[in-house]
C-alpha cells in the first residue's frame, strides 16, 4: 500500500495537468466555441489562464479564459481614491462595465474603506475581479511606504486572496538587476507604473531587494491556496514613445519570463502585463518578443498608446494600439479612457473608454479568426441591407447610443436616416432589385 499522499488539486492548472476538465474549463469552452480538451491542454501548459478565485467561484462568478485562440478580453479600471472617494460614482461604473460587455473589473481603490468596497464588488459582480495589492498597502497597514515590511505586503496580498480576488497585479520583476539597468541606461519618462514606482522607491530607500521577487515562492503559496492568477506587473512599461522597447523594458520582460516558469511549476496561473506607449510599427514585434520570452503566457496590455499627444482622446490612441497588439498576439486589453493622464474618469469616460477598447478587441478577434467572431458583423450587414433598424440595435456593441442618435433625428423618408434621406443608397438599390419605381427627384 502506498504511503504517499496525492498532492491536493486546487487551481485550474492543477486540474488541467491531472487531465481533469473543470466546470470553469467547460464554461470557457462553450462560450468560445472550443472543445473542452482544447482549453484543458492550454491551461495545463499556461497558454490560457482562467482567473477564478475559489472564493469568487462559490459566489457565482462566470469563468473567463484569457489566452491563445480565445476572444480578446477587456478590463475596466475603477475604485475609490484618496482625492475622489465617491463610492456611488464607482458603483455606476461597475454597472456600465457589466452592461456594456467588460470581462473584468480592476478595483484600484487606494484610500478609505477599500476592503468593504472590494468585498461588495466580489459579492455582486460575476466578472473577473483584479486588484493591485501594492496600491492598498499604505492605507491597509496605516503606515508610510518606507515603513512597510515584507510581512506587511504579504498580509495585504493574503487579505485580497481571502476576499476572492481573481487576479492580482504584482510587480515581481523589478529587481535590483533591472533597476541597475534602468539607472545605467536612463529613460525619458523614468518609471510610470504606480505600483512599480512605489516598489522602486521602497527598494531605493530601504536598500532591500523587491520582496515580491525575493520571496516569490511564498507569494506563490498564497496564490495557489485560493487560485489567484498572478498578473506579473510591468513596472518598467514605457511611459512615452521614446522609452519603448528599451533596455529597461526588455530587462524586466526577461525576468518576468523566468517568473512565469516558477509560477507554473508551483501550480499557479500567470498572465504578463505589457506596454504602455509604443509607436505603431513597433507593436507587433513587442508582442512576439513577449510571447517568446514569457513562454506564451497570456499577455495583458494597456493600449499601447500610439502617440503621446492625443491628450483628452487617449481612448482612441489606445484603441488603435490595442487593435494592433491584440491582432499580433495580446490576449487581454486594459481600457484607457479620455481622462487618461488628466484626472479620475467619470462614468461617461468609462463608457467611452470601454467601447473604444471593445471595438479594438473585436476588430482584432476578426483578424485573428477567433471562432464566430464575425457573426454579428455579418448579421449587421444583413440588417443594414434590409434597413431593419431594430435588428441593427441587436447587433450593435452599444445599442443604447446607436438607437438614441437615430431617434434624435427622425428621417422624413421611411426606413432611411437623415444622412441621405430619399437618396439612401440602400433603399435605391433595394428598389431596383424589387423592380419598384425609383422615385428620386419626382416628388418635390
Ligand atoms: S440614408 Fe444613407 S446613411 Fe442612412 S441608411 Fe441609407 S445609405 Fe445609410
Short mmCIF file of C-alpha atoms and ligand atoms in Angstrom, two decimals:
data_model
loop_
_atom_site.label_atom_id
_atom_site.label_comp_id
_atom_site.label_asym_id
_atom_site.label_seq_id
_atom_site.Cartn_x
_atom_site.Cartn_y
_atom_site.Cartn_z
CA UNK A 1 0.00 0.00 0.00
CA UNK A 2 1.37 3.43 -0.94
CA UNK A 3 2.05 5.80 1.96
CA UNK A 4 2.41 8.81 -0.35
CA UNK A 5 -0.45 11.31 -0.30
CA UNK A 6 -1.60 12.71 -3.61
CA UNK A 7 -0.99 16.48 -3.97
CA UNK A 8 -4.20 18.44 -3.46
CA UNK A 9 -5.64 19.79 -6.67
CA UNK A 10 -6.71 23.40 -6.11
CA UNK A 11 -6.02 25.55 -9.14
CA UNK A 12 -7.25 25.30 -12.70
CA UNK A 13 -3.71 24.46 -13.77
CA UNK A 14 -3.52 21.65 -11.15
CA UNK A 15 -6.69 20.06 -12.52
CA UNK A 16 -5.65 20.58 -16.13
CA UNK A 17 -2.33 18.87 -15.57
CA UNK A 18 -4.08 15.98 -13.85
CA UNK A 19 -6.13 15.59 -17.04
CA UNK A 20 -9.34 16.84 -15.42
CA UNK A 21 -11.75 19.27 -17.08
CA UNK A 22 -13.29 21.62 -14.53
CA UNK A 23 -16.73 23.27 -14.82
CA UNK A 24 -14.86 26.53 -15.48
CA UNK A 25 -12.96 24.99 -18.41
CA UNK A 26 -16.28 23.69 -19.78
CA UNK A 27 -17.89 27.11 -19.43
CA UNK A 28 -14.98 28.78 -21.24
CA UNK A 29 -15.08 26.13 -23.98
CA UNK A 30 -18.80 26.65 -24.54
CA UNK A 31 -18.58 30.43 -24.75
CA UNK A 32 -15.53 30.36 -27.00
CA UNK A 33 -16.85 27.63 -29.35
CA UNK A 34 -13.90 25.40 -28.48
CA UNK A 35 -13.57 21.81 -27.39
CA UNK A 36 -13.10 21.47 -23.59
CA UNK A 37 -9.92 19.48 -24.25
CA UNK A 38 -8.54 22.41 -26.27
CA UNK A 39 -8.97 24.58 -23.17
CA UNK A 40 -7.61 21.98 -20.73
CA UNK A 41 -4.47 21.42 -22.78
CA UNK A 42 -3.65 25.15 -22.85
CA UNK A 43 -4.47 25.75 -19.19
CA UNK A 44 -2.08 22.88 -18.38
CA UNK A 45 0.85 24.49 -20.16
CA UNK A 46 -0.04 28.08 -19.25
CA UNK A 47 -1.09 29.37 -22.67
CA UNK A 48 -4.58 30.01 -21.25
CA UNK A 49 -5.38 31.33 -17.78
CA UNK A 50 -8.83 31.15 -16.18
CA UNK A 51 -8.62 33.70 -13.37
CA UNK A 52 -11.23 32.38 -10.93
CA UNK A 53 -10.56 32.53 -7.19
CA UNK A 54 -12.19 29.60 -5.40
CA UNK A 55 -13.97 32.11 -3.12
CA UNK A 56 -15.42 34.03 -6.09
CA UNK A 57 -16.47 30.79 -7.81
CA UNK A 58 -18.60 29.98 -4.75
CA UNK A 59 -20.25 33.38 -5.15
CA UNK A 60 -21.34 32.55 -8.69
CA UNK A 61 -18.77 34.23 -10.91
CA UNK A 62 -18.66 33.47 -14.62
CA UNK A 63 -15.49 31.78 -15.91
CA UNK A 64 -13.43 33.68 -18.48
CA UNK A 65 -10.49 32.29 -20.41
CA UNK A 66 -7.58 34.55 -21.31
CA UNK A 67 -5.06 33.38 -23.87
CA UNK A 68 -4.30 31.56 -27.07
CA UNK A 69 -7.14 31.02 -29.52
CA UNK A 70 -9.72 32.81 -27.35
CA UNK A 71 -11.54 36.10 -27.78
CA UNK A 72 -9.66 39.15 -26.52
CA UNK A 73 -10.83 40.13 -23.05
CA UNK A 74 -11.39 43.71 -21.88
CA UNK A 75 -10.82 45.21 -18.43
CA UNK A 76 -12.29 48.31 -16.81
CA UNK A 77 -10.39 50.06 -14.00
CA UNK A 78 -12.23 51.82 -11.21
CA UNK A 79 -12.08 52.23 -7.44
CA UNK A 80 -12.22 54.76 -4.66
CA UNK A 81 -9.20 57.01 -4.47
CA UNK A 82 -7.84 59.43 -1.90
CA UNK A 83 -8.65 62.55 -3.91
CA UNK A 84 -12.14 61.49 -5.02
CA UNK A 85 -13.68 58.87 -2.75
CA UNK A 86 -17.19 58.77 -4.24
CA UNK A 87 -18.33 55.17 -3.86
CA UNK A 88 -21.71 55.87 -5.56
CA UNK A 89 -19.93 57.08 -8.72
CA UNK A 90 -17.75 53.95 -8.70
CA UNK A 91 -20.84 51.71 -8.48
CA UNK A 92 -22.23 53.50 -11.57
CA UNK A 93 -19.01 52.49 -13.34
CA UNK A 94 -19.44 48.86 -12.21
CA UNK A 95 -22.92 48.83 -13.78
CA UNK A 96 -21.56 50.27 -17.05
CA UNK A 97 -18.81 47.64 -17.11
CA UNK A 98 -21.35 44.85 -16.65
CA UNK A 99 -23.98 46.24 -19.05
CA UNK A 100 -21.60 47.08 -21.88
CA UNK A 101 -19.62 43.87 -22.04
CA UNK A 102 -16.44 44.19 -19.96
CA UNK A 103 -14.93 40.85 -18.93
CA UNK A 104 -13.04 42.12 -15.89
CA UNK A 105 -13.06 44.93 -13.37
CA UNK A 106 -9.86 46.01 -11.69
CA UNK A 107 -10.53 47.60 -8.32
CA UNK A 108 -7.72 50.11 -7.92
CA UNK A 109 -9.07 51.56 -4.65
CA UNK A 110 -6.28 53.06 -2.61
CA UNK A 111 -7.88 55.02 0.18
CA UNK A 112 -10.84 54.86 2.57
CA UNK A 113 -12.98 51.76 3.00
CA UNK A 114 -11.15 49.74 0.36
CA UNK A 115 -11.84 46.32 1.85
CA UNK A 116 -15.56 46.97 2.16
CA UNK A 117 -15.70 48.15 -1.48
CA UNK A 118 -13.68 45.14 -2.68
CA UNK A 119 -15.73 42.58 -0.78
CA UNK A 120 -19.01 44.05 -2.02
CA UNK A 121 -17.68 44.07 -5.58
CA UNK A 122 -16.72 40.39 -5.36
CA UNK A 123 -20.09 39.55 -3.80
CA UNK A 124 -22.01 41.29 -6.56
CA UNK A 125 -20.18 41.05 -9.87
CA UNK A 126 -19.91 37.89 -11.97
CA UNK A 127 -16.98 39.43 -13.89
CA UNK A 128 -13.33 38.68 -13.11
CA UNK A 129 -12.04 40.96 -10.36
CA UNK A 130 -8.44 42.11 -10.28
CA UNK A 131 -6.54 44.28 -7.81
CA UNK A 132 -3.10 45.75 -7.22
CA UNK A 133 -2.37 44.99 -3.54
CA UNK A 134 0.52 47.47 -3.52
CA UNK A 135 -1.96 50.35 -4.04
CA UNK A 136 -3.88 49.25 -1.00
CA UNK A 137 -0.86 48.53 1.25
CA UNK A 138 -0.24 52.00 2.67
CA UNK A 139 -3.89 52.55 3.62
CA UNK A 140 -4.47 48.98 4.80
CA UNK A 141 -1.41 48.85 7.06
CA UNK A 142 -1.75 52.55 8.04
CA UNK A 143 1.99 53.04 7.59
CA UNK A 144 4.14 55.23 5.35
CA UNK A 145 5.62 53.43 2.34
CA UNK A 146 9.16 53.07 3.66
CA UNK A 147 7.96 51.59 6.96
CA UNK A 148 6.15 48.75 5.21
CA UNK A 149 7.81 45.38 5.75
CA UNK A 150 7.77 42.30 3.59
CA UNK A 151 5.31 40.74 6.07
CA UNK A 152 3.02 43.77 5.77
CA UNK A 153 2.96 43.48 1.99
CA UNK A 154 2.24 39.76 2.08
CA UNK A 155 -0.53 40.31 4.62
CA UNK A 156 -2.26 42.62 2.15
CA UNK A 157 -1.89 40.03 -0.62
CA UNK A 158 -3.40 37.38 1.66
CA UNK A 159 -6.33 39.66 2.55
CA UNK A 160 -7.09 40.22 -1.15
CA UNK A 161 -6.84 36.47 -1.83
CA UNK A 162 -9.17 35.65 1.07
CA UNK A 163 -11.69 38.19 -0.21
CA UNK A 164 -11.87 36.34 -3.54
CA UNK A 165 -9.77 38.45 -5.93
CA UNK A 166 -9.32 36.51 -9.18
CA UNK A 167 -6.11 38.09 -10.42
CA UNK A 168 -3.60 40.39 -8.78
CA UNK A 169 -1.11 42.65 -10.46
CA UNK A 170 2.11 42.19 -8.54
CA UNK A 171 5.30 43.87 -9.69
CA UNK A 172 7.64 40.95 -9.05
CA UNK A 173 10.00 41.58 -11.94
CA UNK A 174 11.54 44.88 -10.88
CA UNK A 175 14.55 43.54 -9.01
CA UNK A 176 17.95 45.04 -8.27
CA UNK A 177 19.32 43.87 -11.60
CA UNK A 178 16.52 45.61 -13.54
CA UNK A 179 16.84 48.83 -11.52
CA UNK A 180 20.59 48.79 -12.23
CA UNK A 181 19.84 48.63 -15.96
CA UNK A 182 17.30 51.43 -15.55
CA UNK A 183 19.75 53.70 -13.72
CA UNK A 184 22.63 52.94 -16.10
CA UNK A 185 20.72 53.37 -19.36
CA UNK A 186 18.27 56.11 -18.33
CA UNK A 187 14.84 56.92 -19.71
CA UNK A 188 12.87 59.98 -20.72
CA UNK A 189 9.83 59.18 -18.55
CA UNK A 190 11.54 57.00 -15.91
CA UNK A 191 9.01 54.65 -14.23
CA UNK A 192 5.32 55.41 -14.85
CA UNK A 193 3.72 52.32 -13.30
CA UNK A 194 2.17 53.33 -9.97
CA UNK A 195 2.95 50.01 -8.25
CA UNK A 196 6.37 49.88 -9.89
CA UNK A 197 7.25 53.38 -8.73
CA UNK A 198 6.21 52.55 -5.14
CA UNK A 199 8.38 49.43 -5.13
CA UNK A 200 11.29 51.26 -6.75
CA UNK A 201 11.03 53.97 -4.07
CA UNK A 202 10.84 51.35 -1.32
CA UNK A 203 13.87 49.49 -2.69
CA UNK A 204 15.94 52.65 -3.07
CA UNK A 205 15.18 53.93 0.43
CA UNK A 206 15.49 50.61 2.30
CA UNK A 207 18.31 49.21 0.15
CA UNK A 208 16.46 45.88 0.09
CA UNK A 209 15.57 43.60 -2.79
CA UNK A 210 11.96 43.71 -4.04
CA UNK A 211 10.20 41.40 -1.54
CA UNK A 212 7.81 40.10 -4.20
CA UNK A 213 10.88 38.95 -6.15
CA UNK A 214 12.95 37.77 -3.19
CA UNK A 215 10.11 35.80 -1.59
CA UNK A 216 8.33 34.86 -4.80
CA UNK A 217 7.85 31.25 -3.68
CA UNK A 218 5.99 32.43 -0.58
CA UNK A 219 3.78 34.60 -2.77
CA UNK A 220 3.05 31.58 -4.95
CA UNK A 221 1.88 29.61 -1.91
CA UNK A 222 -0.78 32.24 -1.13
CA UNK A 223 -1.87 32.39 -4.77
CA UNK A 224 -2.07 28.61 -5.01
CA UNK A 225 -4.23 28.34 -1.89
CA UNK A 226 -7.01 30.44 -3.49
CA UNK A 227 -6.21 30.02 -7.19
CA UNK A 228 -5.29 33.65 -7.62
CA UNK A 229 -3.80 34.25 -11.06
CA UNK A 230 -0.67 36.39 -10.80
CA UNK A 231 -0.63 39.16 -13.33
CA UNK A 232 3.08 39.94 -13.43
CA UNK A 233 3.17 43.74 -13.44
CA UNK A 234 5.37 45.63 -15.86
CA UNK A 235 6.89 48.29 -13.63
CA UNK A 236 9.09 49.42 -16.48
CA UNK A 237 6.50 49.76 -19.20
CA UNK A 238 7.32 52.69 -21.45
CA UNK A 239 5.53 55.89 -20.43
CA UNK A 240 6.27 57.57 -23.77
CA UNK A 241 7.21 56.57 -27.30
CA UNK A 242 10.84 57.49 -26.64
CA UNK A 243 11.23 54.74 -23.99
CA UNK A 244 9.52 51.86 -25.82
CA UNK A 245 11.40 48.62 -26.36
CA UNK A 246 14.40 49.97 -24.47
CA UNK A 247 16.88 48.05 -22.33
CA UNK A 248 14.90 48.56 -19.11
CA UNK A 249 11.61 47.28 -20.52
CA UNK A 250 13.36 44.29 -22.06
CA UNK A 251 15.40 43.51 -18.93
CA UNK A 252 12.21 43.33 -16.88
CA UNK A 253 10.46 41.20 -19.50
CA UNK A 254 13.30 38.66 -19.29
CA UNK A 255 12.78 38.46 -15.50
CA UNK A 256 9.03 38.07 -15.97
CA UNK A 257 9.63 35.14 -18.30
CA UNK A 258 11.68 33.37 -15.63
CA UNK A 259 8.98 34.02 -13.03
CA UNK A 260 6.30 32.55 -15.33
CA UNK A 261 8.07 29.21 -15.28
CA UNK A 262 8.40 29.25 -11.50
CA UNK A 263 4.71 30.07 -11.06
CA UNK A 264 3.58 27.28 -13.37
CA UNK A 265 5.88 24.83 -11.57
CA UNK A 266 4.08 25.78 -8.34
CA UNK A 267 0.64 25.26 -9.92
CA UNK A 268 -0.15 28.98 -10.15
CA UNK A 269 -1.73 30.58 -13.21
CA UNK A 270 0.05 33.56 -14.74
CA UNK A 271 -0.52 36.49 -17.06
CA UNK A 272 2.13 39.03 -18.04
CA UNK A 273 1.48 42.76 -18.35
CA UNK A 274 2.77 44.96 -21.13
CA UNK A 275 3.08 48.45 -22.53
CA UNK A 276 2.27 51.36 -22.31
CA UNK A 277 3.24 53.79 -25.05
CA UNK A 278 4.68 52.48 -28.33
CA UNK A 279 4.90 53.56 -31.96
CA UNK A 280 2.58 51.67 -34.27
CA UNK A 281 5.37 49.95 -36.19
CA UNK A 282 6.97 48.51 -33.03
CA UNK A 283 3.89 46.86 -31.53
CA UNK A 284 3.76 43.55 -33.41
CA UNK A 285 7.43 42.80 -32.68
CA UNK A 286 6.95 43.61 -28.99
CA UNK A 287 4.01 41.18 -28.75
CA UNK A 288 6.05 38.43 -30.38
CA UNK A 289 9.04 39.09 -28.13
CA UNK A 290 6.86 38.90 -25.02
CA UNK A 291 5.32 35.62 -26.13
CA UNK A 292 8.80 34.25 -26.81
CA UNK A 293 10.42 35.44 -23.57
CA UNK A 294 7.40 34.59 -21.42
CA UNK A 295 6.81 31.16 -22.93
CA UNK A 296 3.42 32.01 -24.47
CA UNK A 297 1.86 33.18 -21.20
CA UNK A 298 -1.28 35.29 -21.79
CA UNK A 299 -0.35 38.91 -22.44
CA UNK A 300 -2.36 41.68 -20.75
CA UNK A 301 -1.74 45.01 -22.41
CA UNK A 302 -2.54 48.65 -21.69
CA UNK A 303 -3.08 50.17 -25.12
CA UNK A 304 -0.35 50.68 -26.19
CA UNK A 305 -0.91 54.38 -26.86
CA UNK A 306 0.48 55.03 -30.32
CA UNK A 307 1.17 58.73 -29.82
CA UNK A 308 1.90 60.84 -26.74
CA UNK A 309 0.00 63.94 -27.84
CA UNK A 310 -3.61 62.74 -28.03
CA UNK A 311 -4.44 64.34 -24.68
CA UNK A 312 -8.17 64.12 -24.00
CA UNK A 313 -8.55 61.42 -26.68
CA UNK A 314 -6.32 58.70 -25.30
CA UNK A 315 -9.12 56.13 -25.52
CA UNK A 316 -8.59 56.49 -29.29
CA UNK A 317 -4.77 56.39 -29.24
CA UNK A 318 -5.01 53.28 -27.03
CA UNK A 319 -7.68 51.59 -29.15
CA UNK A 320 -5.52 51.96 -32.27
CA UNK A 321 -2.62 50.32 -30.42
CA UNK A 322 -4.97 47.80 -28.80
CA UNK A 323 -6.25 46.58 -32.17
CA UNK A 324 -2.68 46.11 -33.42
CA UNK A 325 -1.48 44.47 -30.19
CA UNK A 326 -4.42 42.09 -29.91
CA UNK A 327 -4.23 41.10 -33.59
CA UNK A 328 -0.49 40.45 -33.04
CA UNK A 329 -0.96 38.19 -30.02
CA UNK A 330 -2.11 40.17 -26.96
CA UNK A 331 -4.93 38.37 -25.15
CA UNK A 332 -6.37 40.93 -22.75
CA UNK A 333 -6.73 44.70 -23.14
CA UNK A 334 -6.95 47.14 -20.26
CA UNK A 335 -9.19 50.01 -21.25
CA UNK A 336 -7.97 53.57 -21.44
CA UNK A 337 -10.41 56.47 -21.05
CA UNK A 338 -10.42 60.04 -22.42
CA UNK A 339 -9.37 61.11 -18.89
CA UNK A 340 -6.05 59.23 -19.11
CA UNK A 341 -3.12 61.38 -17.91
CA UNK A 342 -5.62 64.04 -16.76
CA UNK A 343 -7.95 63.01 -13.93
CA UNK A 344 -10.03 60.22 -12.44
CA UNK A 345 -12.51 59.18 -15.17
CA UNK A 346 -16.21 59.86 -14.67
CA UNK A 347 -18.98 57.45 -15.70
CA UNK A 348 -19.16 58.80 -19.29
CA UNK A 349 -15.37 58.44 -19.62
CA UNK A 350 -15.71 54.83 -18.50
CA UNK A 351 -18.32 54.12 -21.17
CA UNK A 352 -16.27 55.85 -23.88
CA UNK A 353 -13.10 54.03 -22.84
CA UNK A 354 -14.82 50.66 -22.60
CA UNK A 355 -16.44 50.97 -26.03
CA UNK A 356 -13.21 52.09 -27.71
CA UNK A 357 -11.40 49.10 -26.19
CA UNK A 358 -14.22 46.68 -27.02
CA UNK A 359 -14.07 47.81 -30.66
CA UNK A 360 -10.28 47.28 -30.71
CA UNK A 361 -10.63 43.81 -29.17
CA UNK A 362 -13.44 42.82 -31.52
CA UNK A 363 -11.60 44.08 -34.61
CA UNK A 364 -8.57 42.05 -33.55
CA UNK A 365 -10.67 38.92 -32.95
CA UNK A 366 -11.97 39.10 -36.52
CA UNK A 367 -8.39 39.42 -37.82
CA UNK A 368 -7.24 36.54 -35.55
CA UNK A 369 -10.06 34.35 -36.87
CA UNK A 370 -11.43 33.68 -33.40
CA UNK A 371 -14.32 31.25 -33.97
CA UNK A 372 -17.60 33.06 -34.76
CA UNK A 373 -16.01 36.47 -34.12
CA UNK A 374 -17.53 37.92 -37.32
CA UNK A 375 -21.04 36.51 -36.91
CA UNK A 376 -22.58 39.73 -35.60
CA UNK A 377 -20.86 41.82 -38.27
CA UNK A 378 -22.41 39.65 -40.97
CA UNK A 379 -25.82 39.91 -39.28
CA UNK A 380 -25.37 43.68 -39.12
CA UNK A 381 -24.69 43.71 -42.88
CA UNK A 382 -27.95 41.83 -43.48
CA UNK A 383 -29.90 44.14 -41.16
CA UNK A 384 -28.48 47.22 -42.88
CA UNK A 385 -29.31 45.85 -46.32
CA UNK A 386 -32.92 45.40 -45.20
CA UNK A 387 -32.90 48.79 -43.42
CA UNK A 388 -34.13 46.83 -40.38
CA UNK A 389 -33.20 49.20 -37.59
CA UNK A 390 -34.42 47.00 -34.71
CA UNK A 391 -32.23 44.17 -35.97
CA UNK A 392 -29.30 46.63 -36.18
CA UNK A 393 -29.59 47.53 -32.49
CA UNK A 394 -29.43 43.81 -31.63
CA UNK A 395 -26.09 43.52 -33.44
CA UNK A 396 -24.51 46.72 -32.10
CA UNK A 397 -21.77 46.66 -29.45
CA UNK A 398 -23.55 49.64 -27.86
CA UNK A 399 -27.22 49.50 -28.88
CA UNK A 400 -28.22 52.26 -26.47
CA UNK A 401 -26.11 55.03 -28.02
CA UNK A 402 -26.89 53.96 -31.59
CA UNK A 403 -30.67 53.90 -31.08
CA UNK A 404 -30.62 57.21 -29.21
CA UNK A 405 -28.76 59.01 -32.01
CA UNK A 406 -31.08 57.55 -34.65
CA UNK A 407 -34.23 58.57 -32.81
CA UNK A 408 -32.96 62.07 -32.10
CA UNK A 409 -33.01 62.80 -35.83
CA UNK A 410 -36.18 61.34 -37.40
CA UNK A 411 -35.96 60.72 -41.15
CA UNK A 412 -38.67 62.06 -43.48
CA UNK A 413 -38.45 59.02 -45.77
CA UNK A 414 -39.45 55.77 -44.15
CA UNK A 415 -36.68 53.27 -43.50
CA UNK A 416 -33.85 55.71 -44.16
CA UNK A 417 -31.90 58.02 -41.86
CA UNK A 418 -31.25 61.73 -42.15
CA UNK A 419 -27.76 61.19 -43.56
CA UNK A 420 -29.04 60.73 -47.14
CA UNK A 421 -32.82 60.65 -46.71
CA UNK A 422 -34.51 59.90 -50.03
CA UNK A 423 -31.09 59.40 -51.63
CA UNK A 424 -30.45 56.42 -49.34
CA UNK A 425 -28.23 54.14 -51.42
CA UNK A 426 -29.54 51.02 -49.73
CA UNK A 427 -33.17 51.99 -50.44
CA UNK A 428 -32.42 52.86 -54.06
CA UNK A 429 -30.69 49.56 -54.83
CA UNK A 430 -33.35 47.59 -52.94
CA UNK A 431 -35.96 49.27 -55.14
CA UNK A 432 -34.02 48.37 -58.30
CA UNK A 433 -33.91 44.71 -57.29
CA UNK A 434 -37.57 44.75 -56.22
CA UNK A 435 -38.49 46.21 -59.61
CA UNK A 436 -40.28 49.15 -57.96
CA UNK A 437 -40.21 52.72 -59.18
CA UNK A 438 -37.23 54.78 -58.24
CA UNK A 439 -38.92 57.99 -57.26
CA UNK A 440 -35.88 60.22 -56.77
CA UNK A 441 -36.50 63.85 -57.77
CA UNK A 442 -40.13 63.18 -58.73
CA UNK A 443 -41.94 64.06 -55.51
CA UNK A 444 -40.92 67.62 -54.68
S1 LIG B 1 -29.77 57.11 -45.51
FE1 LIG B 1 -27.62 56.87 -46.07
S2 LIG B 1 -26.57 56.52 -44.11
FE2 LIG B 1 -28.74 56.24 -43.73
S3 LIG B 1 -29.12 54.08 -44.01
FE3 LIG B 1 -29.47 54.97 -46.02
S4 LIG B 1 -27.47 54.87 -47.06
FE4 LIG B 1 -27.09 54.51 -44.88
#
